[in-house]
Structure formats: C-alpha cells, structure tokens
XYZ file of C-alpha atoms in Angstrom:
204
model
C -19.633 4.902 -4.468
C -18.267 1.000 -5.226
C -15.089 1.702 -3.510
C -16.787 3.221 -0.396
C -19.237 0.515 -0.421
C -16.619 -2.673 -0.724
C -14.128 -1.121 1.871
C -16.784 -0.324 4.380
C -18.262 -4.438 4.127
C -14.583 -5.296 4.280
C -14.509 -2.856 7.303
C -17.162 -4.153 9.255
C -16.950 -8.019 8.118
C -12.882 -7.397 9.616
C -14.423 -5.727 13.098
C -17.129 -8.868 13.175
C -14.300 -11.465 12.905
C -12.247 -9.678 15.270
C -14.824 -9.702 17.804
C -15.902 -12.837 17.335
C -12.004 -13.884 17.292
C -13.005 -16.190 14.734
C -10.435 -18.925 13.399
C -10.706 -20.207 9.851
C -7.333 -20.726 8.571
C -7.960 -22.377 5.197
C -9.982 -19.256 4.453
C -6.797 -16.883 5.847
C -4.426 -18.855 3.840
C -6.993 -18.392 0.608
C -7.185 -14.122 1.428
C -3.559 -14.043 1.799
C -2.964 -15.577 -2.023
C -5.707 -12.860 -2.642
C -4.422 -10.385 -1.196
C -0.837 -10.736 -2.262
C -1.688 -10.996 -6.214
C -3.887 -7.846 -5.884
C -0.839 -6.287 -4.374
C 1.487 -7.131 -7.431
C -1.670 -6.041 -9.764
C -1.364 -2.728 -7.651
C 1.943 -2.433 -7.950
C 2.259 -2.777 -11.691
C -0.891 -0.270 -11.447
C 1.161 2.255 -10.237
C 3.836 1.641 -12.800
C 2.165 1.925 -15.590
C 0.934 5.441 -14.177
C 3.601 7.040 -13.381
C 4.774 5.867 -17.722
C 0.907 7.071 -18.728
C -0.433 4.034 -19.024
C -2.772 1.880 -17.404
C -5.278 -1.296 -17.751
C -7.798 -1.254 -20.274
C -11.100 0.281 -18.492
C -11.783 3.317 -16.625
C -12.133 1.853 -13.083
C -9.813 -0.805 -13.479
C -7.020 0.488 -11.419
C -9.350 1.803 -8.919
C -10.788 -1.948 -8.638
C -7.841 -3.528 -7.911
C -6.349 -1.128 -5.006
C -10.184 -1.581 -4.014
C -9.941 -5.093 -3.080
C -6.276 -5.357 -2.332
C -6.950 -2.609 0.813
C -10.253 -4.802 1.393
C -8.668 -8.520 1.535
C -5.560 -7.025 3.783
C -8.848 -5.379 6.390
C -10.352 -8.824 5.585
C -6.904 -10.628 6.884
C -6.775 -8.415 9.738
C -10.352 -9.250 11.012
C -8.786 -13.120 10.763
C -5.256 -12.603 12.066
C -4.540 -13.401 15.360
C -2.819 -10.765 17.893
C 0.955 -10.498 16.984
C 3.878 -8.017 17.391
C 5.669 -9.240 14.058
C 5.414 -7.174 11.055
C 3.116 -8.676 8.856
C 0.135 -7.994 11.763
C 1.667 -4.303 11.951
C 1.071 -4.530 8.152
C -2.375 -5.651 8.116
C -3.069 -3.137 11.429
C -1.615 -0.011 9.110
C -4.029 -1.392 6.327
C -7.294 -1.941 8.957
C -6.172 1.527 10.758
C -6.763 3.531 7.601
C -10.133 4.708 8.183
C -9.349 5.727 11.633
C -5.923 7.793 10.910
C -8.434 9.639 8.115
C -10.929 10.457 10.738
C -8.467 11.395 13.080
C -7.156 13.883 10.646
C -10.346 15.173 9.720
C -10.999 15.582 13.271
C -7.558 17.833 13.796
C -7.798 21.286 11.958
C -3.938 21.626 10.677
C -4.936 18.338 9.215
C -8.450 18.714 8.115
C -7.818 20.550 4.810
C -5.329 17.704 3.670
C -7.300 14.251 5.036
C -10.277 15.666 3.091
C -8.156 15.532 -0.178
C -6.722 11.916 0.730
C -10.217 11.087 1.341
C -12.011 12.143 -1.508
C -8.964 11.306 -3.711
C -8.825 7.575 -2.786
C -12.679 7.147 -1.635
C -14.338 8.690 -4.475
C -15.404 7.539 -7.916
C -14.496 9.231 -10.877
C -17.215 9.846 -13.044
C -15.675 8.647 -16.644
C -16.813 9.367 -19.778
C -15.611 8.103 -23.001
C -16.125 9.075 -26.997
C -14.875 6.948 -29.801
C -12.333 8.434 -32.174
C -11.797 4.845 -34.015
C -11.208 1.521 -32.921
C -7.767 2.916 -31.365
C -8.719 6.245 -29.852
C -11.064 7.566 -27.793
C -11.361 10.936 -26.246
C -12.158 10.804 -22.203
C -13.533 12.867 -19.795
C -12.835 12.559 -15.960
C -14.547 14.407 -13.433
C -13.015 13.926 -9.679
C -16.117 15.311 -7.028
C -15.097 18.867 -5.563
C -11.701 18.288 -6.595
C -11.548 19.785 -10.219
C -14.667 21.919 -11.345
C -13.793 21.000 -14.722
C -13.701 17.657 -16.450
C -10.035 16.737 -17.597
C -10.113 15.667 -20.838
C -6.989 12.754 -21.990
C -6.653 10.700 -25.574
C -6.778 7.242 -24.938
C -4.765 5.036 -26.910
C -5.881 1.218 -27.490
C -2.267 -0.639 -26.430
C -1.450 -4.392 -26.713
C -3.927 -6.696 -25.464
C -4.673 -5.750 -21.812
C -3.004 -1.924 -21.600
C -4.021 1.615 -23.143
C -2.058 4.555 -23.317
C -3.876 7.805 -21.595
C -2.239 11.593 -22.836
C -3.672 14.000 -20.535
C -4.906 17.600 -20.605
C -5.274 17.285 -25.005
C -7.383 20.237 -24.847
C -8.759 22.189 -21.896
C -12.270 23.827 -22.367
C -12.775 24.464 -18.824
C -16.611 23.384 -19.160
C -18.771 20.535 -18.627
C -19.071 18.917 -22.420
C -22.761 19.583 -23.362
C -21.766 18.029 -26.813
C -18.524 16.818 -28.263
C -17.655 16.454 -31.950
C -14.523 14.551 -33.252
C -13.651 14.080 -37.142
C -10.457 12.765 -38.107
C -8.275 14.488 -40.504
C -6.354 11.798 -42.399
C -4.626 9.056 -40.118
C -2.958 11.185 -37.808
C -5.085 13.719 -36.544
C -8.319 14.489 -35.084
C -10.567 17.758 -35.174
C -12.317 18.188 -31.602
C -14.894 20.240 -30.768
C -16.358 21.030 -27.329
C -19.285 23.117 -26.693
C -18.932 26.390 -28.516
C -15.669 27.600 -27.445
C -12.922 24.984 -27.833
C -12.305 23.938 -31.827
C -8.613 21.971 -32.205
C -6.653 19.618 -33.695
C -5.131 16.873 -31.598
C -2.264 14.176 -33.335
C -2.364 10.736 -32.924
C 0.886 8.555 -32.411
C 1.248 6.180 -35.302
C-alpha cells in the first residue's frame, strides 16, 4: 500500500497548501527540478517496458511514477491560479483521484475505473528465486486482477537494467514450493508444485 499511502500525503499536503494559499517559491522551484527528473525517469520507465526491460528491483518503476504523480499534486497545492498550460498540467495531475471516483461513481464506467484503479494504486506482491548470479525466476501477483501469479525470467543487464521474459511457464497455482537446477549454461529445469516440470533457456 506505499503508493496509496505517498499519493494520498501528497494529496492532502497539495489540498492544505491550497487552502492555506501558501507561497514558498524556493521550495516550488526545488519540486519542479523534482518533478521534472522523475518525469524523464518515467519516461525512460516506460521505454524500457514496452522493449522488456526495466530498472533493477521489483518496485522500482512503480517508485518513480509514485513520486513523479506526487511532486506534480505537490506543485499544484503551491501553484498559484493560472489559465496557462502548465497549471492545466498540474490540475490534470491533482484531478486524478477525482476523475477515478467520478468513474467509479458512473456504472458504464465503474467496471473500467476499478481496473485503472487497482492497476496503478495497487502493489504487486513480488517474489523472486535465484537461478545464479544472472537469473532469477519471479513471481507477480496483481490483487483481484490475475488469480494466478505470472511467473517471468529475469535477466541481470548492465549496471542499473534487467531484462524480464514473461509468462516462462504457466502453472496456474500459487507456488507452494519452487525448484530450479540448471542444466549446463543454458538452461534451467523448473519445477512448481506438483504439476508444472520444464525446461526454460537462458540467453547467452
């Protein structure tokens, strides 16, 4: 519940400084620099995604839309009235919670702001099991989303990246044990519960 948790302080610290129309410009120019690098962090984020690859970590990506959606509330709360772009920019960015609820609240769009919700609001629950110091096999379990973990090989990538191959074997359980032996350098014998037993490659 971390990104529920940050957004929500950003939220209300945002609807404070708003109300209190408080001024602190060193502190907006600061949140701005903020803000814009977690932007280009999120941006790269999303490339690497969409190529099957991401930061090193499970929650990494997660962290950084996290706090680039919480400095732009943040900026919002500090921002003074405006009809230019950037303040329709930070609104959109503030307004977020409210176009969700608003959704939720409307039945043609109930079924779909739930998904957006849950998708961007909820933690994965992560799990990860060594292979070698250049693989590891992960689980991912997304709420009510999936009833089954989805299970990817990670792939240890440069110096701050790592390489994620989805779906490598699909038991359609919860793993009550998992058991990986490698067979010479480029494969790997997985086994998952009773009734999943296969051999995965690994990308030299």
């Amino acid at each position: 519940m971390i990104t529920i948790t940050i957004l929500s302080l950003c939220f209300l610290a945002a609807l404070s400084c708003k109300i209190k129309k408080v001024k602190a410009p060193e502190l907006q120019l600061l949140l701005w620099y903020i803000h814009l690098i977690f932007g280009g962090l999120s941006l790269l984020c999303l490339f690497l995604m969409l190529n099957n690859y991401g930061f090193k970590g499970t929650q990494t990506e997660r962290v950084f839309f996290t706090l680039y959606t919480g400095s732009g509330m943040l900026l919002y709360g500090l921002a003074k009235p405006d009809t230019d772009a950037r303040y329709a920019y930070l609104l959109c960015l503030f307004g977020f919670p409210f176009m969700l609820l608003l959704g939720i609240l409307l039945p043609p769009l109930r079924t779909l702001s739930l998904v957006v919700a849950i998708t961007l609001l909820s933690d994965s629950d992560f799990h990860r099991y060594e292979i070698d110091n250049d693989y590891a096999l992960q689980t991912k379990t997304t709420g009510i989303l999936s009833a089954y973990p989805v299970y990817s090989l990670v792939e240890d990538k440069y110096m701050f990246f790592e390489k994620l191959t989805t779906d490598v074997v699909s038991p359609h359980a919860a793993p009550r044990f998992v058991k990986m032996a490698k067979k010479g350098e480029d494969s790997v014998r997985i086994q998952v519960n009773n009734n999943v037993d296969t051999v995965v490659a690994l990308q030299q």
